[in-house]
Amino acid sequence: MSQIKKRSECPISCSLDIWGDKWSLLIIRDMIFYKKSSYGEFLKSPEGIATNILASRLQNLEENGIIGKSEHPDSKAKFLYKLTEKGIDLIPIFVEIHLWYAKYSGVPAEFKAAVSAATQDKEAYVRSIKDAWRKAAS
Amino acid sequence: MSQIKKRSECPISCSLDIWGDKWSLLIIRDMIFYKKSSYGEFLKSPEGIATNILASRLQNLEENGIIGKSEHPDSKAKFLYKLTEKGIDLIPIFVEIHLWYAKYSGVPAEFKAAVSAATQDKEAYVRSIKDAWRKAAS
DNA sequence: CGGTTTCACTTGCATAATGCAAGTAAACAT
DNA sequence: ATGTTTACTTGCATTATGCAAGTGAAACCG
C-alpha cells in the first residue's frame, strides 16, 4: 500500500507524498517532543485528530519506515509506536519549522528556551533532542 | 481570510496550518529552485496542479505574507509573484527535507551536486541559494 | 468468575478539500 | 478586427478528512 501515489520524482514532492498531509507531522512531533508512543496518547493532542485518521496515518508511517509498531511492555491491549532512524532524522526539519515560525509569528513562552537553544547552536540542539529521544525510547 | 483555522498554539501545527497542504510547498519550491514567478509557470510543473487550486494557494500564500503579487514587467496580462523575506526563510526547511529524502531514498542524478554541497556546509549552501534567488528576483 | 472498563481500532455517513473540464475577461499580437 | 495568451472562475466529480457510534480483545475489579 506504500507509495502508490508519487506526483513526480522531485525529492521535495516525494517527501510530501509520504508525510505531507494534514496530520502525519503532528503525530511525529508528539513522538519526538512529547515522548508519546501509543494510540491513546496521540488522540489526546490538542489538535484533536479523528480515530480513523490516526489509525490510517500510523499505518502509512509504518509502511514508509518512519515508525515501528511493537508490543507494549505495560499491556497486551496496547501497542508501542516508536520512531525509526528514518523518523528520528526528521528532527532537523522540525527544528527549522520551529525557527521559521518563531521568527515571524513569535512563540508561546513555553517554547522560548527551545528556540533560543536552537538559534545559538543548531547542530548541538538537534543532537540533544535526538539523544533525549533515544534515551526516553530505550 | 487568512488564519481562520488554527488547530492549536503549537508552532509546528500553526506552520502546517499555513503551508502544510498538498501544494503550497511545491509552489514555493518552484519559486526558490526553478525561479518561477508566474501563474502559467507554476501550472507547467510536473506534479500538475489544478488551476483553481493554484489560484487559491497563491492567494493564501499572499495573505500569509509568504509571497507578494505585483505587476509583471513584460505584460499587463501577467502578474509577478515573488517570495517575501518570510518566504525566503523557508529555504532551510527545504534543504533539510532534501537531505532527509536523499539519505533514505536517494535522489536523481540532477540533484546529487546540491545534496553534496548541502552536506558539506549547510549554512553556506542555504546562503548561496538565498543569494541566487535574490539575484534572479531583483 | 463475571461484569465493567480500557484500549485500539473499524464502520457508516457528513462535510471539506482537491481534481477536472469548460468558460470568461482583459491584454496582447497580427 | 480577430485570434491568442494569460490568469483566472465556475460547476461538478472524486477523494480526504471529520464525527459518532460500534466492536472485540485484554485488563481490572469485586
mmCIF file of C-alpha atoms (C1' of nucleotides) in Angstrom:
data_model
loop_
_atom_site.group_PDB
_atom_site.id
_atom_site.type_symbol
_atom_site.label_atom_id
_atom_site.label_comp_id
_atom_site.label_asym_id
_atom_site.label_seq_id
_atom_site.Cartn_x
_atom_site.Cartn_y
_atom_site.Cartn_z
ATOM 1 C CA MET A 1 0.000 0.000 0.000
ATOM 2 C CA SER A 2 3.008 2.219 0.482
ATOM 3 C CA GLN A 3 3.995 4.666 -2.226
ATOM 4 C CA ILE A 4 1.061 4.174 -4.518
ATOM 5 C CA LYS A 5 0.964 7.825 -5.394
ATOM 6 C CA LYS A 6 4.024 9.804 -6.339
ATOM 7 C CA ARG A 7 3.391 13.031 -8.144
ATOM 8 C CA SER A 8 6.886 13.357 -9.562
ATOM 9 C CA GLU A 9 10.486 12.342 -8.978
ATOM 10 C CA CYS A 10 11.316 15.549 -7.125
ATOM 11 C CA PRO A 11 12.690 14.831 -3.624
ATOM 12 C CA ILE A 12 10.538 17.560 -2.107
ATOM 13 C CA SER A 13 7.416 16.281 -3.796
ATOM 14 C CA CYS A 14 8.187 12.669 -2.876
ATOM 15 C CA SER A 15 8.759 13.618 0.740
ATOM 16 C CA LEU A 16 5.442 15.417 0.861
ATOM 17 C CA ASP A 17 3.774 12.384 -0.684
ATOM 18 C CA ILE A 18 4.959 10.412 2.337
ATOM 19 C CA TRP A 19 4.253 12.736 5.247
ATOM 20 C CA GLY A 20 2.907 15.936 3.715
ATOM 21 C CA ASP A 21 -0.699 15.501 4.771
ATOM 22 C CA LYS A 22 -2.573 17.333 7.473
ATOM 23 C CA TRP A 23 -1.647 15.049 10.370
ATOM 24 C CA SER A 24 1.471 12.920 9.925
ATOM 25 C CA LEU A 25 3.967 15.515 11.109
ATOM 26 C CA LEU A 26 1.885 16.224 14.196
ATOM 27 C CA ILE A 27 1.985 12.569 15.188
ATOM 28 C CA ILE A 28 5.736 12.556 14.697
ATOM 29 C CA ARG A 29 6.009 15.785 16.670
ATOM 30 C CA ASP A 30 4.194 14.074 19.548
ATOM 31 C CA MET A 31 6.694 11.255 19.471
ATOM 32 C CA ILE A 32 9.760 13.497 19.284
ATOM 33 C CA PHE A 33 8.871 16.342 21.609
ATOM 34 C CA TYR A 34 6.280 14.850 23.915
ATOM 35 C CA LYS A 35 7.568 11.284 24.063
ATOM 36 C CA LYS A 36 4.205 9.853 23.125
ATOM 37 C CA SER A 37 4.142 6.278 21.958
ATOM 38 C CA SER A 38 0.617 4.913 21.963
ATOM 39 C CA TYR A 39 -2.591 5.402 20.047
ATOM 40 C CA GLY A 40 -4.405 6.752 23.082
ATOM 41 C CA GLU A 41 -1.707 9.343 23.740
ATOM 42 C CA PHE A 42 -1.803 10.649 20.177
ATOM 43 C CA LEU A 43 -5.560 11.035 20.430
ATOM 44 C CA LYS A 44 -5.184 13.349 23.421
ATOM 45 C CA SER A 45 -3.233 16.006 21.499
ATOM 46 C CA PRO A 46 -4.857 19.439 21.411
ATOM 47 C CA GLU A 47 -5.387 19.409 17.652
ATOM 48 C CA GLY A 48 -7.903 16.592 18.013
ATOM 49 C CA ILE A 49 -7.228 14.025 15.314
ATOM 50 C CA ALA A 50 -10.068 11.644 14.486
ATOM 51 C CA THR A 51 -9.671 7.996 15.413
ATOM 52 C CA ASN A 52 -9.914 6.651 11.882
ATOM 53 C CA ILE A 53 -7.439 9.190 10.530
ATOM 54 C CA LEU A 54 -4.974 8.396 13.296
ATOM 55 C CA ALA A 55 -5.158 4.695 12.534
ATOM 56 C CA SER A 56 -4.638 5.319 8.845
ATOM 57 C CA ARG A 57 -1.718 7.701 9.374
ATOM 58 C CA LEU A 58 0.037 5.338 11.783
ATOM 59 C CA GLN A 59 -0.266 2.559 9.245
ATOM 60 C CA ASN A 60 1.094 4.767 6.488
ATOM 61 C CA LEU A 61 4.034 5.943 8.572
ATOM 62 C CA GLU A 62 4.833 2.361 9.435
ATOM 63 C CA GLU A 63 4.671 1.277 5.803
ATOM 64 C CA ASN A 64 7.071 4.056 4.941
ATOM 65 C CA GLY A 65 9.544 3.012 7.606
ATOM 66 C CA ILE A 66 9.229 6.141 9.694
ATOM 67 C CA ILE A 67 7.793 4.463 12.767
ATOM 68 C CA GLY A 68 7.780 0.928 14.091
ATOM 69 C CA LYS A 69 4.952 -0.857 15.869
ATOM 70 C CA SER A 70 5.587 -3.404 18.610
ATOM 71 C CA GLU A 71 4.092 -4.905 21.745
ATOM 72 C CA HIS A 72 3.636 -2.589 24.663
ATOM 73 C CA PRO A 73 5.503 -3.585 27.829
ATOM 74 C CA ASP A 74 2.613 -2.463 30.034
ATOM 75 C CA SER A 75 -0.203 -4.361 28.424
ATOM 76 C CA LYS A 76 -1.076 -6.699 25.627
ATOM 77 C CA ALA A 77 -4.031 -4.491 24.796
ATOM 78 C CA LYS A 78 -1.719 -1.671 23.756
ATOM 79 C CA PHE A 79 0.911 -1.152 21.109
ATOM 80 C CA LEU A 80 4.125 0.750 21.319
ATOM 81 C CA TYR A 81 4.952 3.046 18.439
ATOM 82 C CA LYS A 82 8.460 4.354 18.134
ATOM 83 C CA LEU A 83 10.451 6.278 15.591
ATOM 84 C CA THR A 84 12.929 4.509 13.366
ATOM 85 C CA GLU A 85 16.231 6.164 12.441
ATOM 86 C CA LYS A 86 14.459 7.460 9.371
ATOM 87 C CA GLY A 87 11.892 9.056 11.623
ATOM 88 C CA ILE A 88 14.476 10.467 14.024
ATOM 89 C CA ASP A 89 16.189 12.093 11.071
ATOM 90 C CA LEU A 90 13.128 14.268 10.525
ATOM 91 C CA ILE A 91 14.127 16.233 13.622
ATOM 92 C CA PRO A 92 16.157 18.861 11.726
ATOM 93 C CA ILE A 93 13.069 19.651 9.655
ATOM 94 C CA PHE A 94 11.059 20.256 12.811
ATOM 95 C CA VAL A 95 13.768 22.488 14.203
ATOM 96 C CA GLU A 96 13.789 24.606 11.057
ATOM 97 C CA ILE A 97 9.996 24.889 11.056
ATOM 98 C CA HIS A 98 10.135 25.928 14.671
ATOM 99 C CA LEU A 99 12.736 28.622 13.996
ATOM 100 C CA TRP A 100 10.828 29.910 11.000
ATOM 101 C CA TYR A 101 7.603 30.236 12.912
ATOM 102 C CA ALA A 102 9.316 31.840 15.879
ATOM 103 C CA LYS A 103 10.956 34.438 13.650
ATOM 104 C CA TYR A 104 7.759 35.627 12.025
ATOM 105 C CA SER A 105 4.985 34.855 14.454
ATOM 106 C CA GLY A 106 6.594 34.520 17.845
ATOM 107 C CA VAL A 107 6.018 31.506 20.059
ATOM 108 C CA PRO A 108 4.326 30.882 23.404
ATOM 109 C CA ALA A 109 6.572 31.259 26.439
ATOM 110 C CA GLU A 110 6.988 27.530 26.911
ATOM 111 C CA PHE A 111 8.857 27.332 23.584
ATOM 112 C CA LYS A 112 11.216 30.284 24.070
ATOM 113 C CA ALA A 113 14.007 28.280 25.624
ATOM 114 C CA ALA A 114 13.956 25.769 22.792
ATOM 115 C CA VAL A 115 14.088 28.478 20.147
ATOM 116 C CA SER A 116 16.927 30.216 21.917
ATOM 117 C CA ALA A 117 18.919 26.997 22.167
ATOM 118 C CA ALA A 118 18.308 26.188 18.515
ATOM 119 C CA THR A 119 19.353 29.654 17.442
ATOM 120 C CA GLN A 120 22.599 29.554 19.364
ATOM 121 C CA ASP A 121 23.793 26.186 18.122
ATOM 122 C CA LYS A 122 21.508 24.346 15.780
ATOM 123 C CA GLU A 123 23.641 21.231 15.404
ATOM 124 C CA ALA A 124 24.009 20.832 19.136
ATOM 125 C CA TYR A 125 20.311 21.379 19.633
ATOM 126 C CA VAL A 126 19.380 18.731 17.090
ATOM 127 C CA ARG A 127 21.820 16.351 18.708
ATOM 128 C CA SER A 128 20.377 16.981 22.168
ATOM 129 C CA ILE A 129 16.837 16.249 21.001
ATOM 130 C CA LYS A 130 17.931 13.071 19.280
ATOM 131 C CA ASP A 131 19.777 11.935 22.389
ATOM 132 C CA ALA A 132 16.856 12.772 24.638
ATOM 133 C CA TRP A 133 14.536 10.863 22.394
ATOM 134 C CA ARG A 134 16.729 7.778 22.186
ATOM 135 C CA LYS A 135 17.094 7.767 25.943
ATOM 136 C CA ALA A 136 13.359 8.015 26.536
ATOM 137 C CA ALA A 137 12.605 5.345 23.970
ATOM 138 C CA SER A 138 15.138 2.779 25.098
ATOM 139 C CA MET B 1 -9.471 35.077 5.072
ATOM 140 C CA SER B 2 -6.046 34.397 6.463
ATOM 141 C CA GLN B 3 -5.672 32.308 9.609
ATOM 142 C CA ILE B 4 -9.264 31.286 10.053
ATOM 143 C CA LYS B 5 -8.298 27.825 11.147
ATOM 144 C CA LYS B 6 -5.631 27.152 13.716
ATOM 145 C CA ARG B 7 -5.739 23.774 15.306
ATOM 146 C CA SER B 8 -3.632 24.725 18.321
ATOM 147 C CA GLU B 9 -0.991 27.172 19.522
ATOM 148 C CA CYS B 10 1.862 24.796 18.702
ATOM 149 C CA PRO B 11 4.382 26.396 16.309
ATOM 150 C CA ILE B 12 4.591 23.232 14.220
ATOM 151 C CA SER B 13 0.831 22.945 13.978
ATOM 152 C CA CYS B 14 0.442 26.653 13.158
ATOM 153 C CA SER B 15 3.076 26.425 10.446
ATOM 154 C CA LEU B 16 1.322 23.466 8.891
ATOM 155 C CA ASP B 17 -1.953 25.378 9.035
ATOM 156 C CA ILE B 18 -0.312 27.999 6.811
ATOM 157 C CA TRP B 19 1.546 25.934 4.228
ATOM 158 C CA GLY B 20 1.001 22.310 5.245
ATOM 159 C CA ASP B 21 -1.370 21.382 2.464
ATOM 160 C CA LYS B 22 -0.720 19.255 -0.585
ATOM 161 C CA TRP B 23 0.549 22.046 -2.858
ATOM 162 C CA SER B 24 1.848 25.186 -1.151
ATOM 163 C CA LEU B 25 5.402 23.965 -0.620
ATOM 164 C CA LEU B 26 5.654 22.838 -4.229
ATOM 165 C CA ILE B 27 4.747 26.316 -5.447
ATOM 166 C CA ILE B 28 7.379 27.775 -3.146
ATOM 167 C CA ARG B 29 9.870 25.171 -4.332
ATOM 168 C CA ASP B 30 9.244 26.329 -7.901
ATOM 169 C CA MET B 31 10.000 29.893 -6.904
ATOM 170 C CA ILE B 32 13.145 29.050 -4.948
ATOM 171 C CA PHE B 33 14.781 26.379 -7.053
ATOM 172 C CA TYR B 34 13.354 26.950 -10.511
ATOM 173 C CA LYS B 35 12.972 30.715 -10.399
ATOM 174 C CA LYS B 36 9.364 30.579 -11.441
ATOM 175 C CA SER B 37 7.301 33.684 -10.882
ATOM 176 C CA SER B 38 4.035 33.497 -12.803
ATOM 177 C CA TYR B 39 0.818 31.548 -12.712
ATOM 178 C CA GLY B 40 1.494 29.935 -16.075
ATOM 179 C CA GLU B 41 4.916 28.727 -14.996
ATOM 180 C CA PHE B 42 3.586 27.110 -11.848
ATOM 181 C CA LEU B 43 0.993 25.290 -13.898
ATOM 182 C CA LYS B 44 3.697 23.659 -16.002
ATOM 183 C CA SER B 45 5.293 21.816 -13.083
ATOM 184 C CA PRO B 46 5.381 18.038 -13.419
ATOM 185 C CA GLU B 47 3.076 17.406 -10.463
ATOM 186 C CA GLY B 48 0.192 19.009 -12.363
ATOM 187 C CA ILE B 49 -1.659 21.295 -10.004
ATOM 188 C CA ALA B 50 -5.218 22.225 -10.972
ATOM 189 C CA THR B 51 -5.899 25.818 -11.976
ATOM 190 C CA ASN B 52 -8.396 26.533 -9.228
ATOM 191 C CA ILE B 53 -6.156 25.062 -6.541
ATOM 192 C CA LEU B 54 -3.203 27.075 -7.779
ATOM 193 C CA ALA B 55 -5.196 30.294 -7.643
ATOM 194 C CA SER B 56 -6.411 29.525 -4.152
ATOM 195 C CA ARG B 57 -2.948 28.591 -2.864
ATOM 196 C CA LEU B 58 -1.347 31.720 -4.328
ATOM 197 C CA GLN B 59 -3.961 33.836 -2.614
ATOM 198 C CA ASN B 60 -3.420 32.063 0.669
ATOM 199 C CA LEU B 61 0.349 32.407 0.496
ATOM 200 C CA GLU B 62 -0.029 36.088 -0.243
ATOM 201 C CA GLU B 63 -2.432 36.586 2.654
ATOM 202 C CA ASN B 64 0.091 34.932 4.919
ATOM 203 C CA GLY B 65 2.906 37.172 3.775
ATOM 204 C CA ILE B 66 4.965 34.434 2.173
ATOM 205 C CA ILE B 67 4.736 35.718 -1.371
ATOM 206 C CA GLY B 68 3.985 39.104 -2.912
ATOM 207 C CA LYS B 69 1.975 39.777 -6.065
ATOM 208 C CA SER B 70 2.830 42.672 -8.364
ATOM 209 C CA GLU B 71 2.637 43.800 -11.977
ATOM 210 C CA HIS B 72 4.700 41.860 -14.427
ATOM 211 C CA PRO B 73 7.320 43.908 -16.293
ATOM 212 C CA ASP B 74 6.656 42.005 -19.526
ATOM 213 C CA SER B 75 2.915 42.397 -19.775
ATOM 214 C CA LYS B 76 -0.108 43.793 -18.058
ATOM 215 C CA ALA B 77 -1.864 40.485 -18.624
ATOM 216 C CA LYS B 78 0.547 38.760 -16.269
ATOM 217 C CA PHE B 79 1.423 39.035 -12.627
ATOM 218 C CA LEU B 80 4.742 38.605 -10.957
ATOM 219 C CA TYR B 81 4.842 36.518 -7.828
ATOM 220 C CA LYS B 82 7.902 36.701 -5.649
ATOM 221 C CA LEU B 83 8.929 35.466 -2.247
ATOM 222 C CA THR B 84 8.992 37.812 0.697
ATOM 223 C CA GLU B 85 11.711 37.550 3.335
ATOM 224 C CA LYS B 86 9.326 35.315 5.234
ATOM 225 C CA GLY B 87 9.136 33.081 2.186
ATOM 226 C CA ILE B 88 12.883 33.096 1.590
ATOM 227 C CA ASP B 89 13.367 31.976 5.161
ATOM 228 C CA LEU B 90 11.619 28.726 4.348
ATOM 229 C CA ILE B 91 14.726 27.688 2.417
ATOM 230 C CA PRO B 92 16.378 25.902 5.358
ATOM 231 C CA ILE B 93 13.297 23.717 5.667
ATOM 232 C CA PHE B 94 13.587 22.702 2.017
ATOM 233 C CA VAL B 95 17.262 21.917 2.449
ATOM 234 C CA GLU B 96 16.526 19.636 5.399
ATOM 235 C CA ILE B 97 13.747 17.874 3.518
ATOM 236 C CA HIS B 98 16.079 17.374 0.618
ATOM 237 C CA LEU B 99 18.809 15.900 2.795
ATOM 238 C CA TRP B 100 16.370 13.630 4.561
ATOM 239 C CA TYR B 101 14.997 12.245 1.343
ATOM 240 C CA ALA B 102 18.447 11.827 -0.158
ATOM 241 C CA LYS B 103 19.606 9.882 2.875
ATOM 242 C CA TYR B 104 16.814 7.329 2.801
ATOM 243 C CA SER B 105 15.616 7.172 -0.762
ATOM 244 C CA GLY B 106 18.415 8.530 -2.918
ATOM 245 C CA VAL B 107 17.883 11.282 -5.419
ATOM 246 C CA PRO B 108 18.017 11.550 -9.202
ATOM 247 C CA ALA B 109 21.416 12.465 -10.649
ATOM 248 C CA GLU B 110 20.476 16.068 -11.259
ATOM 249 C CA PHE B 111 20.157 16.628 -7.508
ATOM 250 C CA LYS B 112 23.388 14.953 -6.376
ATOM 251 C CA ALA B 113 25.507 18.076 -6.556
ATOM 252 C CA ALA B 114 23.039 20.018 -4.442
ATOM 253 C CA VAL B 115 22.884 17.296 -1.803
ATOM 254 C CA SER B 116 26.643 17.069 -1.689
ATOM 255 C CA ALA B 117 27.004 20.820 -1.281
ATOM 256 C CA ALA B 118 24.361 20.895 1.441
ATOM 257 C CA THR B 119 26.015 18.038 3.296
ATOM 258 C CA GLN B 120 29.434 19.647 3.276
ATOM 259 C CA ASP B 121 28.379 23.043 4.547
ATOM 260 C CA LYS B 122 24.708 23.545 5.211
ATOM 261 C CA GLU B 123 24.922 27.192 6.236
ATOM 262 C CA ALA B 124 26.900 28.128 3.170
ATOM 263 C CA TYR B 125 24.553 26.199 0.943
ATOM 264 C CA VAL B 126 21.493 27.930 2.366
ATOM 265 C CA ARG B 127 23.215 31.274 1.905
ATOM 266 C CA SER B 128 24.102 30.517 -1.693
ATOM 267 C CA ILE B 129 20.517 29.612 -2.554
ATOM 268 C CA LYS B 130 19.218 32.743 -0.888
ATOM 269 C CA ASP B 131 21.727 34.865 -2.765
ATOM 270 C CA ALA B 132 20.951 33.205 -6.069
ATOM 271 C CA TRP B 133 17.283 33.749 -5.519
ATOM 272 C CA ARG B 134 17.628 37.387 -4.589
ATOM 273 C CA LYS B 135 19.808 37.992 -7.640
ATOM 274 C CA ALA B 136 17.337 36.323 -10.003
ATOM 275 C CA ALA B 137 14.392 38.150 -8.483
ATOM 276 C CA SER B 138 15.875 41.616 -8.479
ATOM 277 C "C1'" DC C 1 -15.626 -15.930 37.847
ATOM 278 C "C1'" DG C 2 -18.488 -12.407 35.743
ATOM 279 C "C1'" DG C 3 -19.259 -7.642 34.809
ATOM 280 C "C1'" DT C 4 -17.242 -3.314 33.708
ATOM 281 C "C1'" DT C 5 -13.581 -0.542 31.783
ATOM 282 C "C1'" DT C 6 -9.762 0.311 28.774
ATOM 283 C "C1'" DC C 7 -7.683 0.122 24.520
ATOM 284 C "C1'" DA C 8 -7.082 0.099 19.688
ATOM 285 C "C1'" DC C 9 -9.212 0.162 16.417
ATOM 286 C "C1'" DT C 10 -13.480 -0.195 12.352
ATOM 287 C "C1'" DT C 11 -17.697 1.304 10.145
ATOM 288 C "C1'" DG C 12 -21.086 4.408 8.159
ATOM 289 C "C1'" DC C 13 -22.188 8.581 6.892
ATOM 290 C "C1'" DA C 14 -21.468 14.009 6.633
ATOM 291 C "C1'" DT C 15 -18.511 17.628 5.184
ATOM 292 C "C1'" DA C 16 -14.467 19.690 3.291
ATOM 293 C "C1'" DA C 17 -10.506 19.600 0.115
ATOM 294 C "C1'" DT C 18 -8.903 18.554 -4.214
ATOM 295 C "C1'" DG C 19 -9.321 17.260 -9.333
ATOM 296 C "C1'" DC C 20 -11.109 18.083 -13.965
ATOM 297 C "C1'" DA C 21 -13.193 20.363 -17.843
ATOM 298 C "C1'" DA C 22 -15.045 24.160 -19.602
ATOM 299 C "C1'" DG C 23 -15.847 29.049 -19.627
ATOM 300 C "C1'" DT C 24 -14.663 34.190 -19.097
ATOM 301 C "C1'" DA C 25 -12.450 38.703 -19.379
ATOM 302 C "C1'" DA C 26 -8.605 41.635 -20.073
ATOM 303 C "C1'" DA C 27 -4.384 42.231 -22.583
ATOM 304 C "C1'" DC C 28 -1.608 41.264 -26.489
ATOM 305 C "C1'" DA C 29 -0.137 40.043 -31.181
ATOM 306 C "C1'" DT C 30 -1.052 40.274 -36.171
ATOM 307 C "C1'" DA D 1 -10.843 43.446 -36.210
ATOM 308 C "C1'" DT D 2 -9.588 38.765 -34.882
ATOM 309 C "C1'" DG D 3 -7.445 35.148 -32.765
ATOM 310 C "C1'" DT D 4 -4.252 34.030 -28.935
ATOM 311 C "C1'" DT D 5 -2.299 34.277 -24.392
ATOM 312 C "C1'" DT D 6 -2.858 34.888 -19.560
ATOM 313 C "C1'" DA D 7 -4.928 34.494 -15.265
ATOM 314 C "C1'" DC D 8 -8.182 33.235 -13.504
ATOM 315 C "C1'" DT D 9 -13.635 31.395 -12.188
ATOM 316 C "C1'" DT D 10 -17.357 28.065 -12.172
ATOM 317 C "C1'" DG D 11 -19.735 23.663 -11.821
ATOM 318 C "C1'" DC D 12 -19.481 19.218 -10.856
ATOM 319 C "C1'" DA D 13 -16.928 14.551 -9.717
ATOM 320 C "C1'" DT D 14 -13.869 12.351 -6.626
ATOM 321 C "C1'" DT D 15 -11.011 11.862 -2.600
ATOM 322 C "C1'" DA D 16 -9.669 13.115 2.064
ATOM 323 C "C1'" DT D 17 -10.995 14.249 6.396
ATOM 324 C "C1'" DG D 18 -14.412 14.690 10.456
ATOM 325 C "C1'" DC D 19 -17.726 12.711 13.631
ATOM 326 C "C1'" DA D 20 -20.365 9.372 16.226
ATOM 327 C "C1'" DA D 21 -21.205 5.007 17.234
ATOM 328 C "C1'" DG D 22 -19.879 0.201 17.369
ATOM 329 C "C1'" DT D 23 -16.636 -3.963 18.012
ATOM 330 C "C1'" DG D 24 -13.562 -7.312 20.029
ATOM 331 C "C1'" DA D 25 -9.643 -8.441 22.821
ATOM 332 C "C1'" DA D 26 -7.366 -7.663 27.005
ATOM 333 C "C1'" DA D 27 -7.198 -5.641 31.744
ATOM 334 C "C1'" DC D 28 -9.308 -4.553 36.123
ATOM 335 C "C1'" DC D 29 -12.418 -5.169 39.948
ATOM 336 C "C1'" DG D 30 -15.340 -7.298 43.260
#
